[in-house]
PDB file of C-alpha atoms in Angstrom:
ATOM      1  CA  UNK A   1     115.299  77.035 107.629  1.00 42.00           C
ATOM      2  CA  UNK A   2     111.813  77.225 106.489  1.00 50.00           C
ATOM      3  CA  UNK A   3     109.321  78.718 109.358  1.00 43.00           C
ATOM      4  CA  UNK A   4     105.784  77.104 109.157  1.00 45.00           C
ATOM      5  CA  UNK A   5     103.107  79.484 107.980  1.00 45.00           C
ATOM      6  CA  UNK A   6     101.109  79.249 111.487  1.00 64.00           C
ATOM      7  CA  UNK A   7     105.031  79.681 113.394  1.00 88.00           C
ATOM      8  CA  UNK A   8     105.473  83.024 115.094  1.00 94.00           C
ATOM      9  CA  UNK A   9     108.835  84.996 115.658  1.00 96.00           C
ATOM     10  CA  UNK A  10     109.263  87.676 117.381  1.00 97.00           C
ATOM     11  CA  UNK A  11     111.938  90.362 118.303  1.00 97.00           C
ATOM     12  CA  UNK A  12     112.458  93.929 120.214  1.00 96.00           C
ATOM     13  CA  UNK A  13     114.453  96.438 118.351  1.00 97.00           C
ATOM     14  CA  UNK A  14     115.017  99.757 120.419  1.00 97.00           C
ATOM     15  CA  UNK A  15     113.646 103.174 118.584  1.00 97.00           C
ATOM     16  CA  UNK A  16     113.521 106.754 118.740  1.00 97.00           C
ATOM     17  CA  UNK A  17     110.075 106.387 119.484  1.00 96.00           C
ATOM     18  CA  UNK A  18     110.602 103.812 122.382  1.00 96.00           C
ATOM     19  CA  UNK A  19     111.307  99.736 121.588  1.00 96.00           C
ATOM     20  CA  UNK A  20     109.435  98.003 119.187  1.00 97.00           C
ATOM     21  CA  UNK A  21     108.239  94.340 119.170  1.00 97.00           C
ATOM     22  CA  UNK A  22     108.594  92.774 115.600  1.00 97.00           C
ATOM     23  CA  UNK A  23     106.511  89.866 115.304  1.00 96.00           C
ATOM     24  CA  UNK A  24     106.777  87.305 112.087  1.00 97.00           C
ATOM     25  CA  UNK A  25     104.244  85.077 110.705  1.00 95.00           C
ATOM     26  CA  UNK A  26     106.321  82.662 108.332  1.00 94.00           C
ATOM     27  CA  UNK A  27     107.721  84.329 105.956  1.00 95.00           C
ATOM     28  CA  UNK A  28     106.460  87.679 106.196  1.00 97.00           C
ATOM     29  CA  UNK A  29     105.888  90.712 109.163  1.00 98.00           C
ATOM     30  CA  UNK A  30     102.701  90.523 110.931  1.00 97.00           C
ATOM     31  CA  UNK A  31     102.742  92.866 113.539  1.00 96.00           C
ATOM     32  CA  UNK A  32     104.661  95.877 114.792  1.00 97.00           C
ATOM     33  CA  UNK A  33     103.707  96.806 118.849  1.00 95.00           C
ATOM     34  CA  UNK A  34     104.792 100.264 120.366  1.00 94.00           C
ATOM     35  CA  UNK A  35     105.817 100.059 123.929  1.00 89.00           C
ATOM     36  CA  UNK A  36     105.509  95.827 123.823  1.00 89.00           C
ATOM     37  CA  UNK A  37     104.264  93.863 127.493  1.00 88.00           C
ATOM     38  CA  UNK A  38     107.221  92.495 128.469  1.00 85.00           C
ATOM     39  CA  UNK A  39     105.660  88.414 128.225  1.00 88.00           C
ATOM     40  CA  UNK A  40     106.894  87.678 124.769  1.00 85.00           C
ATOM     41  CA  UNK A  41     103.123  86.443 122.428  1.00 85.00           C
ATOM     42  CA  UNK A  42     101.937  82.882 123.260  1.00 88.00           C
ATOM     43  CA  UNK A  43     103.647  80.634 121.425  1.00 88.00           C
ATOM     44  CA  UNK A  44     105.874  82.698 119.981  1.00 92.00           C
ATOM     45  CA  UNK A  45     109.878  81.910 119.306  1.00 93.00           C
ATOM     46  CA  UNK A  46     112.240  84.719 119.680  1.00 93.00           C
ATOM     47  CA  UNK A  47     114.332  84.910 116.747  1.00 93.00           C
ATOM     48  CA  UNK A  48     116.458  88.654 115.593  1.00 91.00           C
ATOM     49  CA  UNK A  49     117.922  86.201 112.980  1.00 94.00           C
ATOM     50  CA  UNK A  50     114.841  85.366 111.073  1.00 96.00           C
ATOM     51  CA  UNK A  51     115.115  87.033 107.561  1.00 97.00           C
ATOM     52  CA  UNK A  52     111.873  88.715 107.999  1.00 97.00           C
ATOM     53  CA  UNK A  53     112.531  90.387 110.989  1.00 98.00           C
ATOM     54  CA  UNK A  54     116.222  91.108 110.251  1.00 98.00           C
ATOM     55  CA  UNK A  55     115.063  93.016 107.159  1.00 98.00           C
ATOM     56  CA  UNK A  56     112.585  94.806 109.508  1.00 98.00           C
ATOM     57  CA  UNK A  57     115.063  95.686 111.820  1.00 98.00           C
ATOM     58  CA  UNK A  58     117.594  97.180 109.380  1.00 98.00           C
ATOM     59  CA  UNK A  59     114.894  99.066 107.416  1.00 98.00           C
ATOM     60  CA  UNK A  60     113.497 100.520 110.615  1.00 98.00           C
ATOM     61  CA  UNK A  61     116.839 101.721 111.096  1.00 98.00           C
ATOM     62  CA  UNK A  62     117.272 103.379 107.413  1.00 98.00           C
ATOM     63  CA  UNK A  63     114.155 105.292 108.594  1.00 98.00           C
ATOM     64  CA  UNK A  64     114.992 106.775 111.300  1.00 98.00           C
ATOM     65  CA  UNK A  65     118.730 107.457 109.784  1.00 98.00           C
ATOM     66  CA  UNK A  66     116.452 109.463 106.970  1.00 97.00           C
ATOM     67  CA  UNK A  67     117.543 107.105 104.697  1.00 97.00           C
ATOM     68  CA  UNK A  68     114.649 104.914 103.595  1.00 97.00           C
ATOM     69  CA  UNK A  69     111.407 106.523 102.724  1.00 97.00           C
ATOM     70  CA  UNK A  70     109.384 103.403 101.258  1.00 97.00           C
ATOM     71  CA  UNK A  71     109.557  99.810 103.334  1.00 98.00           C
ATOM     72  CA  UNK A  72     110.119  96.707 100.962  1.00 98.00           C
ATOM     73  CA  UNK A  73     109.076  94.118 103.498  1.00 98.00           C
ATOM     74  CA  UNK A  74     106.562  91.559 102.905  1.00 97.00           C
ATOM     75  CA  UNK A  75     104.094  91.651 105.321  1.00 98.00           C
ATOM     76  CA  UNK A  76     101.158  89.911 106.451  1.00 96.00           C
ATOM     77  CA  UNK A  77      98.243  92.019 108.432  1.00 97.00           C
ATOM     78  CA  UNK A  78      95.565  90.091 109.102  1.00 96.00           C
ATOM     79  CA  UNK A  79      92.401  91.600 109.208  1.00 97.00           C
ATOM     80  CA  UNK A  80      89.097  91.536 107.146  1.00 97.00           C
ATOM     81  CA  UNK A  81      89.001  92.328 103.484  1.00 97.00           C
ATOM     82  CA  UNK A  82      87.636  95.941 104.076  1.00 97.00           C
ATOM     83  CA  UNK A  83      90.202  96.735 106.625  1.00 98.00           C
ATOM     84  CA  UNK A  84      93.182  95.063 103.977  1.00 97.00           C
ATOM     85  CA  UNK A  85      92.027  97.650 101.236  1.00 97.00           C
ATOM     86  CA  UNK A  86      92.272 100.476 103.978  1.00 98.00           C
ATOM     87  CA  UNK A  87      96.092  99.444 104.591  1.00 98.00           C
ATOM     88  CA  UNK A  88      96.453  99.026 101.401  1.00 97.00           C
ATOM     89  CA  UNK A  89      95.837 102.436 100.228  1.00 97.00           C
ATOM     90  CA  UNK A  90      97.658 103.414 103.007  1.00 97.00           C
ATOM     91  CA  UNK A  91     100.810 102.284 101.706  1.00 97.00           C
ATOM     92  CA  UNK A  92     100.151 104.644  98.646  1.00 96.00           C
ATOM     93  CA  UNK A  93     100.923 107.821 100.972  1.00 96.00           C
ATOM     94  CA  UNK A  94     104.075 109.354  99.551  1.00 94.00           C
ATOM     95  CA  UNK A  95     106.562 109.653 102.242  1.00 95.00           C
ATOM     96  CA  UNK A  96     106.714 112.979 104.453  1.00 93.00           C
ATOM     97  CA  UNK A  97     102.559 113.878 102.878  1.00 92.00           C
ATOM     98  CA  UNK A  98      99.096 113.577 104.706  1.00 92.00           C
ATOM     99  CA  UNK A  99      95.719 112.564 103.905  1.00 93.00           C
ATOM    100  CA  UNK A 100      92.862 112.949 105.436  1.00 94.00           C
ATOM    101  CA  UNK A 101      90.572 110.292 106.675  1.00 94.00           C
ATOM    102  CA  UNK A 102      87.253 111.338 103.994  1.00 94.00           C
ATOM    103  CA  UNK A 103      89.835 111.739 101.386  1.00 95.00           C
ATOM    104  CA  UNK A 104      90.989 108.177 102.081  1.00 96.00           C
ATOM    105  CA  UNK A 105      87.729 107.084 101.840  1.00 96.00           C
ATOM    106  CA  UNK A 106      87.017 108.604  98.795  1.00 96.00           C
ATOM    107  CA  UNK A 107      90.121 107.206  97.029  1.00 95.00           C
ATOM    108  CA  UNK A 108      88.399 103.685  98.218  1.00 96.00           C
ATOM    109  CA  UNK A 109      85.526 104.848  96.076  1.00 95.00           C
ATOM    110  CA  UNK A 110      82.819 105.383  99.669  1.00 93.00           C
ATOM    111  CA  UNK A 111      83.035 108.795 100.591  1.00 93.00           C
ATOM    112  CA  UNK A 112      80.778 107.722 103.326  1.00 94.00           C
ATOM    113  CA  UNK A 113      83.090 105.500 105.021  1.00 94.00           C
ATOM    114  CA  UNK A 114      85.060 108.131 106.919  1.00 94.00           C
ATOM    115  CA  UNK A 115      84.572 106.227 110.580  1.00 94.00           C
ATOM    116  CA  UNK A 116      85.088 102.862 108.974  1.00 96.00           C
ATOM    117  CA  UNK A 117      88.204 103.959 107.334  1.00 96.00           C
ATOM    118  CA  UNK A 118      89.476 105.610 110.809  1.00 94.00           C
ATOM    119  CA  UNK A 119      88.655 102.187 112.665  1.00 95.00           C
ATOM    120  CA  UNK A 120      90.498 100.255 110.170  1.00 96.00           C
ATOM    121  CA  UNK A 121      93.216 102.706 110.572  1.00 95.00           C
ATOM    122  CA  UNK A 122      93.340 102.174 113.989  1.00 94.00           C
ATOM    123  CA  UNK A 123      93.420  98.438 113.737  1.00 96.00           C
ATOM    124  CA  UNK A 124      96.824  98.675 111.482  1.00 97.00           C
ATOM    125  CA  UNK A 125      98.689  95.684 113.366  1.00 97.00           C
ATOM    126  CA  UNK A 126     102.185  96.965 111.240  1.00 98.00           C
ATOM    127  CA  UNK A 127     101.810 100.771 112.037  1.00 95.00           C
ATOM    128  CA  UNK A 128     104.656 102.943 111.393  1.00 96.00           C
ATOM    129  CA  UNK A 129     105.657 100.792 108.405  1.00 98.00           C
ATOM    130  CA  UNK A 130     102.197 100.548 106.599  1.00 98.00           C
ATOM    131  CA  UNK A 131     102.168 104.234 107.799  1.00 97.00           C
ATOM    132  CA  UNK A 132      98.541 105.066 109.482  1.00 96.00           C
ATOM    133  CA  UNK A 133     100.664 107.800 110.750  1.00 95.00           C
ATOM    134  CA  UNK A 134     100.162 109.970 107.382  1.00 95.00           C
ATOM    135  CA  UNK A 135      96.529 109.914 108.272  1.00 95.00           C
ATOM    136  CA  UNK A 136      95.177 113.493 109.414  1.00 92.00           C
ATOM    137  CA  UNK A 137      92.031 114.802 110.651  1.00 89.00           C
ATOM    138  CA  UNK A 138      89.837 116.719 108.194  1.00 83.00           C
ATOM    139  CA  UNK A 139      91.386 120.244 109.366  1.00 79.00           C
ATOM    140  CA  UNK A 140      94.859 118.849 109.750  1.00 78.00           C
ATOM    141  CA  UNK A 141      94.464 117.767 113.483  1.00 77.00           C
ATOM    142  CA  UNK A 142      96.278 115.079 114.468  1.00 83.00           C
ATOM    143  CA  UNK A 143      93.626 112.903 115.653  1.00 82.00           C
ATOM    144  CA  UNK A 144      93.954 109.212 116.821  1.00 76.00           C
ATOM    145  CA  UNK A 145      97.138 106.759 116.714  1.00 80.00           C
ATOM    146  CA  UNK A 146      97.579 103.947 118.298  1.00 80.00           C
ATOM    147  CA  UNK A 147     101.421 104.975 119.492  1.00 83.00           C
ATOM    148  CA  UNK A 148     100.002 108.160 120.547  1.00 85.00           C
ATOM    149  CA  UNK A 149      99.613 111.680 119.056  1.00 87.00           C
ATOM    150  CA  UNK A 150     102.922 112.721 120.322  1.00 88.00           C
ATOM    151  CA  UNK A 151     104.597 109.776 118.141  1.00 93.00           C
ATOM    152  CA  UNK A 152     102.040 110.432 115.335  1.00 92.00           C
ATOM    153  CA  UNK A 153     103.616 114.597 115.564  1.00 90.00           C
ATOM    154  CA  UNK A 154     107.208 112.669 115.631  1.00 92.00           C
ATOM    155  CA  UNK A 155     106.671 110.319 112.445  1.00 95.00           C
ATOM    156  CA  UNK A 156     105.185 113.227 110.810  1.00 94.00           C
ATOM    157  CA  UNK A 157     108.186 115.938 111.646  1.00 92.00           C
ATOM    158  CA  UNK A 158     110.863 113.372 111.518  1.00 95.00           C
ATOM    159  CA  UNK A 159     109.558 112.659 107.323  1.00 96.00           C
ATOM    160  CA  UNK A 160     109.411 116.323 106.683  1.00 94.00           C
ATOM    161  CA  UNK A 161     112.754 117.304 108.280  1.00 93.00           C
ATOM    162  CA  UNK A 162     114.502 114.290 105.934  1.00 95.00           C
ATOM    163  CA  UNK A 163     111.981 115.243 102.651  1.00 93.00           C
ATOM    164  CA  UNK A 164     113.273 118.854 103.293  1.00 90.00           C
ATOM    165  CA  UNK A 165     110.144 120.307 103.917  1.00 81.00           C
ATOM    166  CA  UNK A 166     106.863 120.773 106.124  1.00 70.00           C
ATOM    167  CA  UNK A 167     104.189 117.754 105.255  1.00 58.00           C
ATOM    168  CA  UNK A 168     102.142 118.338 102.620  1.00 53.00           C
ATOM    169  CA  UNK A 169      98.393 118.918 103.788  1.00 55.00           C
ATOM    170  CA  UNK A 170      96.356 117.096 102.691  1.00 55.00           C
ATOM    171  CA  UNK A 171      97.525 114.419  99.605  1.00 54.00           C
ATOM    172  CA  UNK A 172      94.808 113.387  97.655  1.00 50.00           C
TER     173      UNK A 172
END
C-alpha cells in the first residue's frame, strides 16, 4: 500500500535509552521523539508494519546489539535549508568519533556559525539516527542534547565500547 506523502505513521519501539516514538512521513522517517507524550501526533495512524518504520525499528535494534554503525533509512527532516546542510554533515560523523560544534561549522565553510550550527543541532527531529549525539563542546564537554546529556554520555560510550575504543576527540 502506497502512504500519501502528507500521511503520517507512527510507532513506539522500547530502547535502552527509554521508548522511542517513530514517526513516518510517506515513504520515509521524519521524526524520532525520546520519552514520547503518550497522545499519539494529530492525525497520525499507528502503523509498526509500515516499511519505513519497520526498517527503523530493526536498525535501531542492530545499534544497540553493536551491530550496525551507519543507518540506511531514508528519511525526511524537515527543516530550513541551513538547518538540512547541518544534518547533513552530521551524518558524515564516523561512528563511535566527535566533532566539535566550530569544527562543524567550519566543514560547512562559516567558521562563524558556531551558535547557528548548535541550534540546528538541537532542532534534529531524527536524533540518534542522524547522530547530533557525536556533537561535542569545544573542550570535549558534553554540552546540549535534546534526550539529555546523560543519553548523549550513553550514545557516546555505547559506540566506543562496540568500535573497541574511547571516542575519538575531536573528528575533523
Amino acid at each position: 500500500m502506497n502512504v500519501p506523502q502528507t500521511q503520517l505513521t507512527w510507532t513506539t519501539t522500547p530502547s535502552p535509552l527509554g521508548p522511542l516514538r517513530l514517526i513516518a512521513r510517506g515513504d520515509a522517517l521524519a521524526a524520532l521523539i525520546m520519552d514520547p507524550p503518550a497522545a499519539p501526533p494529530p492525525g497520525a495512524e499507528e502503523r509498526a508494519e509500515h516499511p519505513a518504520l519497520a526498517a527503523a525499528v530493526t536498525q535501531l535494534d542492530e545499534y544497540f546489539a553493536g551491530t550496525r554503525q551507519v543507518f540506511e533509512l531514508p528519511l525526511a527532516p524537515q527543516g530550513t535549508e541551513f538547518q538540512r546542510r547541518v544534518w547533513a554533515a552530521l551524518q558524515e560523523i564516523p561512528y563511535a568519533e566527535t566533532i566539535t560544534y566550530g569544527a562543524l561549522s567550519r566543514l560547512l565553510g562559516d567558521p562563524l556559525a558556531t551558535r547557528a550550527v548548535g541550534l540546528a543541532n538541537g532542532r534534529n527531529p531524527i536524533g540518534l539516527i542522524i547522530p547530533c549525539h557525536r556533537v561535542i563542546g569545544q573542550r570535549g564537554a558534553l554540552t546540549g542534547y535534546a534526550g539529555g546529556v546523560a543519553r548523549k554520555r550513553w550514545l557516546l560510550d555505547h559506540e566506543a565500547k562496540f568500535a573497541g575504543r574511547a571516542p575519538v576527540l575531536p573528528w575533523g
